[in-house]
Each structure stands twice: as structure tokens, then as C-alpha cells.
Amino acid sequence: MKQAGFPLGILLLFWVSYISDFSLVLLIKGGALSGTDTYQSLVNKTFGFPGYLLLSVLQFLYPFIVDPENLFVGRHFIIMISTITFTLPLSLYRDIAKLGKISLISAVLTALILGIVITRMVSMGPYVPKTDDAWVFAKPNAIQAVGVMSFAFICHHNSFLVYSSLEEPTVAKWSRIIHISIVVSMFICILFATCGYLTFTGFTQGDLFENYCRSDNLVTFGRFCYGVTVLLTYPMECFVTREVIANVFFGGNLSSVFHVVITVVIITIAMFVSLLIDCLGIVLELNGVLCAAPLIFIIPSACYLKLSEEPRTHSDKIISCVMLPTGAVVMVFGFVMAIINPQDCTHGQEMFYCFPDNFSLTNISDSHFQLTTQLSTLNISIFR
């Protein structure tokens, strides 16, 4: 919302959710047309080894660009302990269907976090000053916002794994599941984005939890819930990464020993990445434009356009022809803008409105520059 402008941001959320829904159905249709049952085999049959290699790289990198936890005390220690205790054992499963109940717990925790964000919008929002450009329709960083939104909706890299886990996998059944899932996801994303932005407007951080005060126990509980959701959902990403390695180097089959060894290596590398990176905003942007955009916009539409024998005027082909260049634009320009103008990241720093002596600022309609100057002065005086 901060990057795109609030009204345009809402419209973009609807648009990205629709494109995600369409491309997920398109992906399985492409698999049915080509007689393949994995994302890699679909691209391999459609574009040969170069396409297969490119997709493998994207699928492999996606989980590693994620900064999983952003917790509140002893971050490095907690990451290592929780990874060894929870993430690794869950990632060692061979059947992704066994993660279904775990994912349900994650969904419940997401609802709790959303409740916390809504609660703080009501109780905290009036005390946070609104920036002058809070309600501008559109802003020049909208492409970066599309990258972050794409990250929120990406599940294409494991769609064939989920599809194959259905009791009776058919394109029609998959379409129904996807429509329901995307609508629910869109609703949750809109609530998160709207409530978060209405609370902090132009001061919104790349990681929304960075906006809340450190002494807020309710939000601290929300941070804990967020960490747990990542622990419970990350194993699904590990499934994809492990499958890529198995397909590329082991012909699709892993022995029990290699299954354990490769899983441990993947989790260990991902853990070290999360230990080194604590700025969630730039992570979401880069992951969105470099991995999510091609996996959502470009590859599914390219595969369908090449495989389908429908006439050019067919709706699926028309939308695919629009999706493909749009994804290329988001990918290229989003990457450039993410490097030039990354999201704010103040990991571990208290926001100015959390200081008791700074409450007078809530009654003043100042510009971002003026508030930043006052914050700097306040921080200097407190430090002294």
C-alpha cells in the first residue's frame, strides 16, 4: 500500500490474485495437455533442457531468498533451535499430504495475527500521525508492490505436488480448490494490507511488525505466532527444493540416505541465510520480482500458449498473451527499482511514536521529513 498508493494498491491486489488464480489453473491444464505431472517435466517437454534448467534454478532459489523469522529475543539462537526442533523433522516427510494438518494450524495462527493487526488499528491508529501523501491514488513504486504481492500469492512451484496429493486429481476439482483458496487468500491480504496501512500510512515498514512498539505484549504474541507459521509452512518449500535436486541429479528418485542428507543440507543453508539477513522488505521484493513473477506470469502462460491448440481468440490465450509481457516488465523494472529504492528497514529500532515523550506529535500533521527530523533529535536526546 505504501509503495503503490492505497487505492491503486487495493486494485493491484485484486489483479494479482486474479492472475494467480488463472495461472494456477493454466499450469495444471498445461500438465494435462503435455501429459506431465511436475512443473519441471512440463517445462522440459515444452521448451526443452534450457527451459527445464531455468525453472529448476527458480524453484531451487525461491525458498533460499526467504528470511523466515524476525523474532523478538535471541534471534539467532531461536532460529537455530526452532529449525532443528521443528523445521527439519517436518521437512523429512516424503508425502506432502502429511503436512495438511500442519498447514491448518498455520492458517489458524494467521487468523490470530490478523486479529491482532485489526485490534491495533483501532487502538493504536489514532495516535500515529498520518503522512501528507497517505491517500495519493498511485505512486511510482507500484511495480515493486506487484513484486511483493506476487510473493504473497506464489504457490506455483509446489502446485503439482499438491495436485498429485488430491484423492481424485482432475482439472475441474483443482480449479474449484484454487478459486476458493485464492479468494480467501485475497481477502486476508486485503485485510492485512488495509489495516496495516491505515495504522501507519507512510511510516509502514517492509516488515509490518517493525512498526509496533517493543513493549506491546499483544504484538509480541503476534510475532511469536508469525514465527510458528513460518516453521510450519517452510517444509513445503523444502519439498520443492528437494524435488528439484532429485529430478536434476538423481533421475527423480532419492534413496533414504540421500533423502535425509539433502534435506539436512537444504535446511542448514536456509537457516544460515536467515541468520545473515534481517530485513524482510527487500527480501520480499527481490523474491517477488526474480522468482515469483516468472513462476506466476511468464512460465505458465508460455507453456500454455505453446501447447494449446485453441484458436488465438480463445480467452485463455488472450489473457496468456497479456500475462507474459506483463510478467517480463514486472521482473525487469521491479528488480531495478528494488535495488535503487528498497523498502524501509529499521530492524530492532523503536519507532518515534512509541516514546512516551513523543505523544504530542500525534496531534500534528507534519511531513515525513519533519517527523524524521524530530525523531532524530529525540533519539539523540534519549541516547545522551
mmCIF file of C-alpha atoms in Angstrom:
data_model
loop_
_atom_site.group_PDB
_atom_site.id
_atom_site.type_symbol
_atom_site.label_atom_id
_atom_site.label_comp_id
_atom_site.label_asym_id
_atom_site.label_seq_id
_atom_site.Cartn_x
_atom_site.Cartn_y
_atom_site.Cartn_z
ATOM 1 C CA MET A 1 0.000 0.000 0.000
ATOM 2 C CA LYS A 2 2.811 2.394 0.874
ATOM 3 C CA GLN A 3 4.650 1.757 -2.390
ATOM 4 C CA ALA A 4 1.700 1.659 -4.780
ATOM 5 C CA GLY A 5 -0.661 4.183 -3.217
ATOM 6 C CA PHE A 6 -3.624 2.939 -1.192
ATOM 7 C CA PRO A 7 -6.364 2.949 -3.905
ATOM 8 C CA LEU A 8 -4.072 1.549 -6.605
ATOM 9 C CA GLY A 9 -2.697 -0.979 -4.115
ATOM 10 C CA ILE A 10 -6.171 -2.390 -3.494
ATOM 11 C CA LEU A 11 -6.790 -2.667 -7.245
ATOM 12 C CA LEU A 12 -3.420 -4.352 -7.754
ATOM 13 C CA LEU A 13 -4.198 -6.894 -5.037
ATOM 14 C CA PHE A 14 -7.374 -7.869 -6.874
ATOM 15 C CA TRP A 15 -5.450 -8.048 -10.149
ATOM 16 C CA VAL A 16 -2.558 -10.141 -8.829
ATOM 17 C CA SER A 17 -4.954 -12.536 -7.090
ATOM 18 C CA TYR A 18 -6.921 -12.998 -10.331
ATOM 19 C CA ILE A 19 -3.727 -13.603 -12.331
ATOM 20 C CA SER A 20 -2.518 -16.084 -9.694
ATOM 21 C CA ASP A 21 -5.818 -17.942 -9.841
ATOM 22 C CA PHE A 22 -5.751 -18.039 -13.640
ATOM 23 C CA SER A 23 -2.115 -19.115 -13.909
ATOM 24 C CA LEU A 24 -2.503 -21.904 -11.333
ATOM 25 C CA VAL A 25 -5.358 -23.396 -13.333
ATOM 26 C CA LEU A 26 -3.383 -22.796 -16.542
ATOM 27 C CA LEU A 27 -0.436 -24.677 -15.080
ATOM 28 C CA ILE A 28 -2.429 -27.857 -14.468
ATOM 29 C CA LYS A 29 -4.103 -27.504 -17.873
ATOM 30 C CA GLY A 30 -0.623 -27.377 -19.386
ATOM 31 C CA GLY A 31 0.301 -30.516 -17.495
ATOM 32 C CA ALA A 32 -2.811 -32.268 -18.834
ATOM 33 C CA LEU A 33 -2.055 -31.153 -22.408
ATOM 34 C CA SER A 34 1.544 -32.350 -22.223
ATOM 35 C CA GLY A 35 0.874 -35.492 -20.201
ATOM 36 C CA THR A 36 3.260 -34.407 -17.419
ATOM 37 C CA ASP A 37 2.820 -34.390 -13.657
ATOM 38 C CA THR A 38 5.526 -31.986 -12.427
ATOM 39 C CA TYR A 39 6.315 -28.353 -13.154
ATOM 40 C CA GLN A 40 9.805 -29.324 -14.309
ATOM 41 C CA SER A 41 8.635 -32.040 -16.695
ATOM 42 C CA LEU A 42 6.026 -29.661 -18.150
ATOM 43 C CA VAL A 43 8.632 -27.025 -18.952
ATOM 44 C CA ASN A 44 11.110 -29.668 -20.156
ATOM 45 C CA LYS A 45 8.605 -31.080 -22.626
ATOM 46 C CA THR A 46 7.544 -27.616 -23.769
ATOM 47 C CA PHE A 47 10.858 -25.755 -24.019
ATOM 48 C CA GLY A 48 13.484 -28.463 -23.712
ATOM 49 C CA PHE A 49 16.517 -28.555 -21.456
ATOM 50 C CA PRO A 50 17.206 -24.749 -21.360
ATOM 51 C CA GLY A 51 13.689 -24.093 -20.038
ATOM 52 C CA TYR A 52 13.964 -27.029 -17.658
ATOM 53 C CA LEU A 53 17.239 -25.662 -16.292
ATOM 54 C CA LEU A 54 15.871 -22.132 -15.862
ATOM 55 C CA LEU A 55 12.792 -23.354 -13.998
ATOM 56 C CA SER A 56 14.917 -25.617 -11.792
ATOM 57 C CA VAL A 57 17.064 -22.639 -10.787
ATOM 58 C CA LEU A 58 13.989 -20.518 -9.981
ATOM 59 C CA GLN A 59 12.315 -23.265 -7.980
ATOM 60 C CA PHE A 60 15.528 -24.039 -6.134
ATOM 61 C CA LEU A 61 16.301 -20.420 -5.260
ATOM 62 C CA TYR A 62 12.817 -19.440 -4.124
ATOM 63 C CA PRO A 63 12.995 -20.893 -0.572
ATOM 64 C CA PHE A 64 16.522 -19.564 -0.069
ATOM 65 C CA ILE A 65 15.641 -15.916 -0.670
ATOM 66 C CA VAL A 66 13.215 -16.051 2.237
ATOM 67 C CA ASP A 67 14.096 -14.556 5.607
ATOM 68 C CA PRO A 68 11.900 -16.841 7.746
ATOM 69 C CA GLU A 69 11.945 -15.465 11.291
ATOM 70 C CA ASN A 70 12.075 -11.965 12.655
ATOM 71 C CA LEU A 71 11.524 -12.731 16.325
ATOM 72 C CA PHE A 72 11.940 -10.617 19.395
ATOM 73 C CA VAL A 73 14.560 -12.129 21.721
ATOM 74 C CA GLY A 74 17.793 -14.027 20.963
ATOM 75 C CA ARG A 75 17.004 -14.165 17.268
ATOM 76 C CA HIS A 76 19.961 -16.289 16.129
ATOM 77 C CA PHE A 77 19.611 -18.789 18.964
ATOM 78 C CA ILE A 78 15.864 -19.144 18.459
ATOM 79 C CA ILE A 79 16.265 -19.674 14.708
ATOM 80 C CA MET A 80 18.787 -22.472 15.184
ATOM 81 C CA ILE A 81 16.838 -24.238 17.939
ATOM 82 C CA SER A 82 13.470 -23.988 16.195
ATOM 83 C CA THR A 83 14.945 -25.118 12.883
ATOM 84 C CA ILE A 84 16.491 -28.215 14.417
ATOM 85 C CA THR A 85 13.472 -28.988 16.598
ATOM 86 C CA PHE A 86 10.583 -28.335 14.216
ATOM 87 C CA THR A 87 11.522 -27.418 10.637
ATOM 88 C CA LEU A 88 13.942 -30.275 9.995
ATOM 89 C CA PRO A 89 11.710 -33.123 11.280
ATOM 90 C CA LEU A 90 8.719 -31.826 9.282
ATOM 91 C CA SER A 91 10.853 -31.435 6.164
ATOM 92 C CA LEU A 92 11.944 -35.073 6.326
ATOM 93 C CA TYR A 93 8.453 -36.280 5.363
ATOM 94 C CA ARG A 94 8.234 -37.859 1.909
ATOM 95 C CA ASP A 95 4.490 -37.345 1.430
ATOM 96 C CA ILE A 96 3.409 -33.685 1.243
ATOM 97 C CA ALA A 97 -0.162 -34.667 2.168
ATOM 98 C CA LYS A 98 1.061 -35.276 5.732
ATOM 99 C CA LEU A 99 1.620 -31.530 6.062
ATOM 100 C CA GLY A 100 -2.103 -30.834 5.606
ATOM 101 C CA LYS A 101 -2.961 -30.644 9.311
ATOM 102 C CA ILE A 102 0.201 -28.658 9.968
ATOM 103 C CA SER A 103 -0.863 -26.146 7.329
ATOM 104 C CA LEU A 104 -4.260 -25.865 9.014
ATOM 105 C CA ILE A 105 -2.559 -24.846 12.268
ATOM 106 C CA SER A 106 -0.611 -22.233 10.325
ATOM 107 C CA ALA A 107 -3.858 -20.884 8.845
ATOM 108 C CA VAL A 108 -5.398 -20.569 12.319
ATOM 109 C CA LEU A 109 -2.340 -18.676 13.565
ATOM 110 C CA THR A 110 -2.552 -16.380 10.539
ATOM 111 C CA ALA A 111 -6.122 -15.541 11.561
ATOM 112 C CA LEU A 112 -4.889 -14.725 15.079
ATOM 113 C CA ILE A 113 -2.208 -12.411 13.688
ATOM 114 C CA LEU A 114 -4.789 -10.694 11.522
ATOM 115 C CA GLY A 115 -6.959 -10.163 14.603
ATOM 116 C CA ILE A 116 -4.012 -8.515 16.359
ATOM 117 C CA VAL A 117 -3.368 -6.198 13.406
ATOM 118 C CA ILE A 118 -7.054 -5.186 13.323
ATOM 119 C CA THR A 119 -7.089 -4.629 17.092
ATOM 120 C CA ARG A 120 -4.056 -2.372 16.954
ATOM 121 C CA MET A 121 -5.511 -0.445 14.013
ATOM 122 C CA VAL A 122 -8.365 0.566 16.308
ATOM 123 C CA SER A 123 -6.341 1.186 19.475
ATOM 124 C CA MET A 124 -3.060 2.496 18.026
ATOM 125 C CA GLY A 125 -4.024 4.056 14.709
ATOM 126 C CA PRO A 126 -5.376 7.355 16.119
ATOM 127 C CA TYR A 127 -2.062 8.008 17.892
ATOM 128 C CA VAL A 128 0.157 7.614 14.822
ATOM 129 C CA PRO A 129 0.345 10.766 12.640
ATOM 130 C CA LYS A 130 -0.686 10.374 9.019
ATOM 131 C CA THR A 131 1.743 11.398 6.281
ATOM 132 C CA ASP A 132 0.790 14.020 3.722
ATOM 133 C CA ASP A 133 0.793 11.592 0.792
ATOM 134 C CA ALA A 134 -1.161 8.883 2.621
ATOM 135 C CA TRP A 135 -4.142 8.855 0.248
ATOM 136 C CA VAL A 136 -2.488 9.516 -3.112
ATOM 137 C CA PHE A 137 -4.120 7.265 -5.715
ATOM 138 C CA ALA A 138 -0.891 5.931 -7.254
ATOM 139 C CA LYS A 139 2.838 6.122 -6.574
ATOM 140 C CA PRO A 140 5.853 5.378 -8.826
ATOM 141 C CA ASN A 141 6.881 2.318 -6.804
ATOM 142 C CA ALA A 142 3.785 0.351 -7.807
ATOM 143 C CA ILE A 143 5.847 -2.231 -9.721
ATOM 144 C CA GLN A 144 7.741 -3.050 -6.525
ATOM 145 C CA ALA A 145 4.380 -3.524 -4.819
ATOM 146 C CA VAL A 146 3.369 -6.011 -7.520
ATOM 147 C CA GLY A 147 6.536 -7.974 -6.732
ATOM 148 C CA VAL A 148 5.631 -8.199 -3.045
ATOM 149 C CA MET A 149 2.045 -9.150 -3.883
ATOM 150 C CA SER A 150 3.292 -11.833 -6.269
ATOM 151 C CA PHE A 151 5.368 -13.251 -3.427
ATOM 152 C CA ALA A 152 2.222 -13.416 -1.285
ATOM 153 C CA PHE A 153 0.336 -15.484 -3.864
ATOM 154 C CA ILE A 154 3.108 -17.720 -5.213
ATOM 155 C CA CYS A 155 2.436 -21.417 -4.830
ATOM 156 C CA HIS A 156 3.061 -22.487 -8.419
ATOM 157 C CA HIS A 157 6.347 -24.156 -7.615
ATOM 158 C CA ASN A 158 4.595 -26.765 -5.466
ATOM 159 C CA SER A 159 1.239 -26.865 -7.259
ATOM 160 C CA PHE A 160 1.900 -30.216 -8.945
ATOM 161 C CA LEU A 161 2.880 -31.725 -5.586
ATOM 162 C CA VAL A 162 -0.391 -30.549 -4.067
ATOM 163 C CA TYR A 163 -2.375 -31.550 -7.160
ATOM 164 C CA SER A 164 -0.992 -35.083 -7.079
ATOM 165 C CA SER A 165 -1.888 -35.372 -3.378
ATOM 166 C CA LEU A 166 -5.624 -34.947 -4.122
ATOM 167 C CA GLU A 167 -7.721 -38.095 -3.778
ATOM 168 C CA GLU A 168 -9.163 -37.689 -7.287
ATOM 169 C CA PRO A 169 -6.958 -35.201 -9.150
ATOM 170 C CA THR A 170 -8.816 -33.574 -12.038
ATOM 171 C CA VAL A 171 -8.512 -30.149 -13.643
ATOM 172 C CA ALA A 172 -12.110 -29.325 -12.636
ATOM 173 C CA LYS A 173 -11.537 -30.260 -8.992
ATOM 174 C CA TRP A 174 -8.230 -28.367 -8.955
ATOM 175 C CA SER A 175 -9.935 -25.282 -10.405
ATOM 176 C CA ARG A 176 -12.580 -25.289 -7.656
ATOM 177 C CA ILE A 177 -9.938 -25.611 -4.942
ATOM 178 C CA ILE A 178 -7.838 -22.844 -6.447
ATOM 179 C CA HIS A 179 -10.772 -20.449 -6.829
ATOM 180 C CA ILE A 180 -11.729 -20.880 -3.166
ATOM 181 C CA SER A 181 -8.132 -20.682 -1.941
ATOM 182 C CA ILE A 182 -7.300 -17.540 -3.920
ATOM 183 C CA VAL A 183 -10.485 -15.747 -2.823
ATOM 184 C CA VAL A 184 -9.727 -16.490 0.840
ATOM 185 C CA SER A 185 -6.068 -15.501 0.394
ATOM 186 C CA MET A 186 -7.042 -12.268 -1.354
ATOM 187 C CA PHE A 187 -9.451 -11.396 1.447
ATOM 188 C CA ILE A 188 -6.749 -11.991 4.076
ATOM 189 C CA CYS A 189 -4.154 -9.992 2.115
ATOM 190 C CA ILE A 190 -6.529 -7.055 1.682
ATOM 191 C CA LEU A 191 -7.310 -7.012 5.401
ATOM 192 C CA PHE A 192 -3.627 -7.186 6.359
ATOM 193 C CA ALA A 193 -2.605 -4.518 3.882
ATOM 194 C CA THR A 194 -5.501 -2.187 4.616
ATOM 195 C CA CYS A 195 -5.361 -2.415 8.414
ATOM 196 C CA GLY A 196 -1.579 -2.137 8.479
ATOM 197 C CA TYR A 197 -1.515 0.843 6.151
ATOM 198 C CA LEU A 198 -4.423 2.631 7.838
ATOM 199 C CA THR A 199 -2.487 2.371 11.107
ATOM 200 C CA PHE A 200 0.911 3.640 9.915
ATOM 201 C CA THR A 201 0.402 5.104 6.374
ATOM 202 C CA GLY A 202 3.730 6.442 5.079
ATOM 203 C CA PHE A 203 5.647 5.089 8.075
ATOM 204 C CA THR A 204 4.794 1.477 7.190
ATOM 205 C CA GLN A 205 7.897 -0.741 7.239
ATOM 206 C CA GLY A 206 8.764 -3.607 4.897
ATOM 207 C CA ASP A 207 8.072 -5.874 7.865
ATOM 208 C CA LEU A 208 4.843 -4.637 9.462
ATOM 209 C CA PHE A 209 5.859 -5.971 12.882
ATOM 210 C CA GLU A 210 8.709 -3.433 12.896
ATOM 211 C CA ASN A 211 6.107 -0.676 13.204
ATOM 212 C CA TYR A 212 4.770 -1.821 16.550
ATOM 213 C CA CYS A 213 6.227 -0.872 19.910
ATOM 214 C CA ARG A 214 8.554 -3.339 21.609
ATOM 215 C CA SER A 215 6.627 -3.097 24.877
ATOM 216 C CA ASP A 216 3.391 -4.218 23.221
ATOM 217 C CA ASN A 217 2.786 -7.706 24.629
ATOM 218 C CA LEU A 218 -0.107 -8.452 22.273
ATOM 219 C CA VAL A 219 2.081 -7.760 19.231
ATOM 220 C CA THR A 220 4.897 -9.767 20.776
ATOM 221 C CA PHE A 221 2.496 -12.696 20.860
ATOM 222 C CA GLY A 222 1.741 -11.958 17.199
ATOM 223 C CA ARG A 223 5.453 -12.112 16.372
ATOM 224 C CA PHE A 224 5.613 -15.485 18.077
ATOM 225 C CA CYS A 225 2.631 -16.716 16.037
ATOM 226 C CA TYR A 226 4.298 -15.490 12.867
ATOM 227 C CA GLY A 227 7.470 -17.382 13.676
ATOM 228 C CA VAL A 228 5.458 -20.546 14.257
ATOM 229 C CA THR A 229 3.600 -20.179 10.944
ATOM 230 C CA VAL A 230 6.922 -19.994 9.118
ATOM 231 C CA LEU A 231 8.203 -23.074 10.930
ATOM 232 C CA LEU A 232 5.088 -24.973 9.891
ATOM 233 C CA THR A 233 4.907 -23.831 6.259
ATOM 234 C CA TYR A 234 8.587 -23.781 5.299
ATOM 235 C CA PRO A 235 8.745 -27.598 4.986
ATOM 236 C CA MET A 236 6.522 -27.294 1.889
ATOM 237 C CA GLU A 237 9.226 -25.144 0.293
ATOM 238 C CA CYS A 238 11.807 -27.748 1.249
ATOM 239 C CA PHE A 239 9.751 -30.378 -0.578
ATOM 240 C CA VAL A 240 10.049 -28.362 -3.791
ATOM 241 C CA THR A 241 13.762 -27.697 -3.453
ATOM 242 C CA ARG A 242 14.456 -31.345 -2.692
ATOM 243 C CA GLU A 243 12.335 -32.440 -5.647
ATOM 244 C CA VAL A 244 14.338 -30.155 -7.946
ATOM 245 C CA ILE A 245 17.599 -31.724 -6.775
ATOM 246 C CA ALA A 246 16.157 -35.220 -7.126
ATOM 247 C CA ASN A 247 14.934 -34.548 -10.670
ATOM 248 C CA VAL A 248 18.085 -32.812 -11.885
ATOM 249 C CA PHE A 249 20.743 -35.049 -10.329
ATOM 250 C CA PHE A 250 19.089 -38.327 -9.304
ATOM 251 C CA GLY A 251 16.534 -39.027 -12.006
ATOM 252 C CA GLY A 252 13.628 -38.181 -9.704
ATOM 253 C CA ASN A 253 14.330 -40.845 -7.053
ATOM 254 C CA LEU A 254 16.198 -40.450 -3.768
ATOM 255 C CA SER A 255 17.308 -43.254 -1.518
ATOM 256 C CA SER A 256 16.533 -42.957 2.181
ATOM 257 C CA VAL A 257 20.089 -41.859 2.934
ATOM 258 C CA PHE A 258 20.210 -39.196 0.216
ATOM 259 C CA HIS A 259 16.726 -38.044 1.213
ATOM 260 C CA VAL A 260 17.946 -37.278 4.736
ATOM 261 C CA VAL A 261 21.308 -35.842 3.663
ATOM 262 C CA ILE A 262 19.854 -33.488 1.047
ATOM 263 C CA THR A 263 17.097 -32.348 3.410
ATOM 264 C CA VAL A 264 19.638 -31.534 6.130
ATOM 265 C CA VAL A 265 21.803 -29.604 3.652
ATOM 266 C CA ILE A 266 18.848 -27.569 2.344
ATOM 267 C CA ILE A 267 17.585 -26.695 5.828
ATOM 268 C CA THR A 268 21.096 -25.824 7.034
ATOM 269 C CA ILE A 269 21.783 -23.462 4.135
ATOM 270 C CA ALA A 270 18.371 -21.799 4.513
ATOM 271 C CA MET A 271 18.986 -21.381 8.243
ATOM 272 C CA PHE A 272 22.309 -19.626 7.669
ATOM 273 C CA VAL A 273 20.694 -17.315 5.123
ATOM 274 C CA SER A 274 18.048 -16.350 7.679
ATOM 275 C CA LEU A 275 20.752 -15.747 10.281
ATOM 276 C CA LEU A 276 22.555 -13.320 7.983
ATOM 277 C CA ILE A 277 19.508 -11.358 6.759
ATOM 278 C CA ASP A 278 17.114 -9.446 8.981
ATOM 279 C CA CYS A 279 15.495 -7.030 6.505
ATOM 280 C CA LEU A 280 12.268 -8.637 5.346
ATOM 281 C CA GLY A 281 11.164 -5.878 2.955
ATOM 282 C CA ILE A 282 13.969 -6.179 0.392
ATOM 283 C CA VAL A 283 13.760 -9.974 0.644
ATOM 284 C CA LEU A 284 10.078 -9.948 -0.312
ATOM 285 C CA GLU A 285 10.723 -7.555 -3.188
ATOM 286 C CA LEU A 286 13.627 -9.462 -4.712
ATOM 287 C CA ASN A 287 11.940 -12.811 -4.265
ATOM 288 C CA GLY A 288 8.770 -11.424 -5.813
ATOM 289 C CA VAL A 289 10.338 -9.942 -8.939
ATOM 290 C CA LEU A 290 13.065 -12.535 -9.545
ATOM 291 C CA CYS A 291 11.233 -15.768 -8.717
ATOM 292 C CA ALA A 292 7.515 -15.196 -8.185
ATOM 293 C CA ALA A 293 6.960 -13.060 -11.304
ATOM 294 C CA PRO A 294 8.344 -15.612 -13.802
ATOM 295 C CA LEU A 295 6.734 -18.539 -11.946
ATOM 296 C CA ILE A 296 3.308 -16.827 -11.937
ATOM 297 C CA PHE A 297 3.188 -14.643 -15.042
ATOM 298 C CA ILE A 298 5.694 -15.885 -17.594
ATOM 299 C CA ILE A 299 6.228 -19.649 -17.492
ATOM 300 C CA PRO A 300 2.610 -20.910 -17.129
ATOM 301 C CA SER A 301 1.373 -18.638 -19.916
ATOM 302 C CA ALA A 302 4.324 -19.509 -22.174
ATOM 303 C CA CYS A 303 3.745 -23.240 -21.714
ATOM 304 C CA TYR A 304 0.030 -22.959 -22.383
ATOM 305 C CA LEU A 305 0.495 -20.793 -25.484
ATOM 306 C CA LYS A 306 2.872 -23.338 -26.964
ATOM 307 C CA LEU A 307 0.868 -26.441 -26.034
ATOM 308 C CA SER A 308 -2.732 -25.316 -26.569
ATOM 309 C CA GLU A 309 -4.440 -25.823 -29.919
ATOM 310 C CA GLU A 310 -7.257 -23.401 -29.081
ATOM 311 C CA PRO A 311 -7.826 -20.506 -31.526
ATOM 312 C CA ARG A 312 -5.998 -17.255 -30.901
ATOM 313 C CA THR A 313 -9.252 -15.560 -29.926
ATOM 314 C CA HIS A 314 -9.822 -18.012 -27.048
ATOM 315 C CA SER A 315 -9.993 -16.167 -23.704
ATOM 316 C CA ASP A 316 -7.237 -18.278 -22.120
ATOM 317 C CA LYS A 317 -4.861 -17.407 -24.962
ATOM 318 C CA ILE A 318 -5.716 -13.708 -24.873
ATOM 319 C CA ILE A 319 -5.083 -13.477 -21.130
ATOM 320 C CA SER A 320 -1.883 -15.512 -21.501
ATOM 321 C CA CYS A 321 -0.644 -13.115 -24.178
ATOM 322 C CA VAL A 322 -1.168 -10.248 -21.741
ATOM 323 C CA MET A 323 0.346 -12.067 -18.752
ATOM 324 C CA LEU A 324 3.629 -12.960 -20.414
ATOM 325 C CA PRO A 325 4.906 -9.448 -21.299
ATOM 326 C CA THR A 326 3.433 -8.063 -18.076
ATOM 327 C CA GLY A 327 5.491 -10.531 -16.086
ATOM 328 C CA ALA A 328 8.620 -9.550 -18.002
ATOM 329 C CA VAL A 329 8.019 -5.869 -17.209
ATOM 330 C CA VAL A 330 7.424 -6.594 -13.509
ATOM 331 C CA MET A 331 10.536 -8.743 -13.365
ATOM 332 C CA VAL A 332 12.942 -6.298 -15.060
ATOM 333 C CA PHE A 333 11.697 -2.953 -13.774
ATOM 334 C CA GLY A 334 10.804 -4.359 -10.354
ATOM 335 C CA PHE A 335 14.354 -5.619 -9.869
ATOM 336 C CA VAL A 336 15.885 -2.293 -10.907
ATOM 337 C CA MET A 337 13.577 -0.314 -8.626
ATOM 338 C CA ALA A 338 14.095 -2.708 -5.705
ATOM 339 C CA ILE A 339 17.855 -2.092 -5.918
ATOM 340 C CA ILE A 340 17.574 1.669 -6.431
ATOM 341 C CA ASN A 341 14.774 2.317 -3.959
ATOM 342 C CA PRO A 342 14.401 -0.571 -1.465
ATOM 343 C CA GLN A 343 11.757 -0.674 1.235
ATOM 344 C CA ASP A 344 12.472 0.844 4.626
ATOM 345 C CA CYS A 345 14.122 -1.497 7.091
ATOM 346 C CA THR A 346 14.678 -0.459 10.705
ATOM 347 C CA HIS A 347 15.131 -3.867 12.270
ATOM 348 C CA GLY A 348 15.204 -3.640 16.046
ATOM 349 C CA GLN A 349 14.696 0.150 16.179
ATOM 350 C CA GLU A 350 11.824 1.650 18.137
ATOM 351 C CA MET A 351 9.526 3.925 16.126
ATOM 352 C CA PHE A 352 9.214 7.545 17.282
ATOM 353 C CA TYR A 353 5.548 7.266 18.309
ATOM 354 C CA CYS A 354 6.440 4.569 20.851
ATOM 355 C CA PHE A 355 8.271 7.030 23.109
ATOM 356 C CA PRO A 356 6.060 8.469 25.890
ATOM 357 C CA ASP A 357 7.583 11.956 25.489
ATOM 358 C CA ASN A 358 6.722 11.966 21.798
ATOM 359 C CA PHE A 359 2.924 11.622 22.050
ATOM 360 C CA SER A 360 2.475 15.314 21.269
ATOM 361 C CA LEU A 361 3.447 14.522 17.704
ATOM 362 C CA THR A 362 0.176 12.661 17.214
ATOM 363 C CA ASN A 363 -1.727 15.937 17.119
ATOM 364 C CA ILE A 364 0.500 17.492 14.460
ATOM 365 C CA SER A 365 0.111 16.948 10.720
ATOM 366 C CA ASP A 366 3.753 17.129 9.692
ATOM 367 C CA SER A 367 5.569 15.904 6.609
ATOM 368 C CA HIS A 368 7.688 12.779 6.667
ATOM 369 C CA PHE A 369 10.829 14.926 6.630
ATOM 370 C CA GLN A 370 9.775 16.970 9.630
ATOM 371 C CA LEU A 371 8.828 13.883 11.628
ATOM 372 C CA THR A 372 12.079 12.187 10.725
ATOM 373 C CA THR A 373 13.998 15.249 11.893
ATOM 374 C CA GLN A 374 12.093 15.312 15.172
ATOM 375 C CA LEU A 375 12.711 11.595 15.599
ATOM 376 C CA SER A 376 16.447 12.048 15.088
ATOM 377 C CA THR A 377 16.522 14.840 17.663
ATOM 378 C CA LEU A 378 14.510 12.744 20.099
ATOM 379 C CA ASN A 379 16.765 9.734 19.663
ATOM 380 C CA ILE A 380 19.881 11.870 20.224
ATOM 381 C CA SER A 381 18.455 13.322 23.447
ATOM 382 C CA ILE A 382 17.457 9.893 24.723
ATOM 383 C CA PHE A 383 20.863 8.447 23.857
ATOM 384 C CA ARG A 384 22.596 11.242 25.783
#
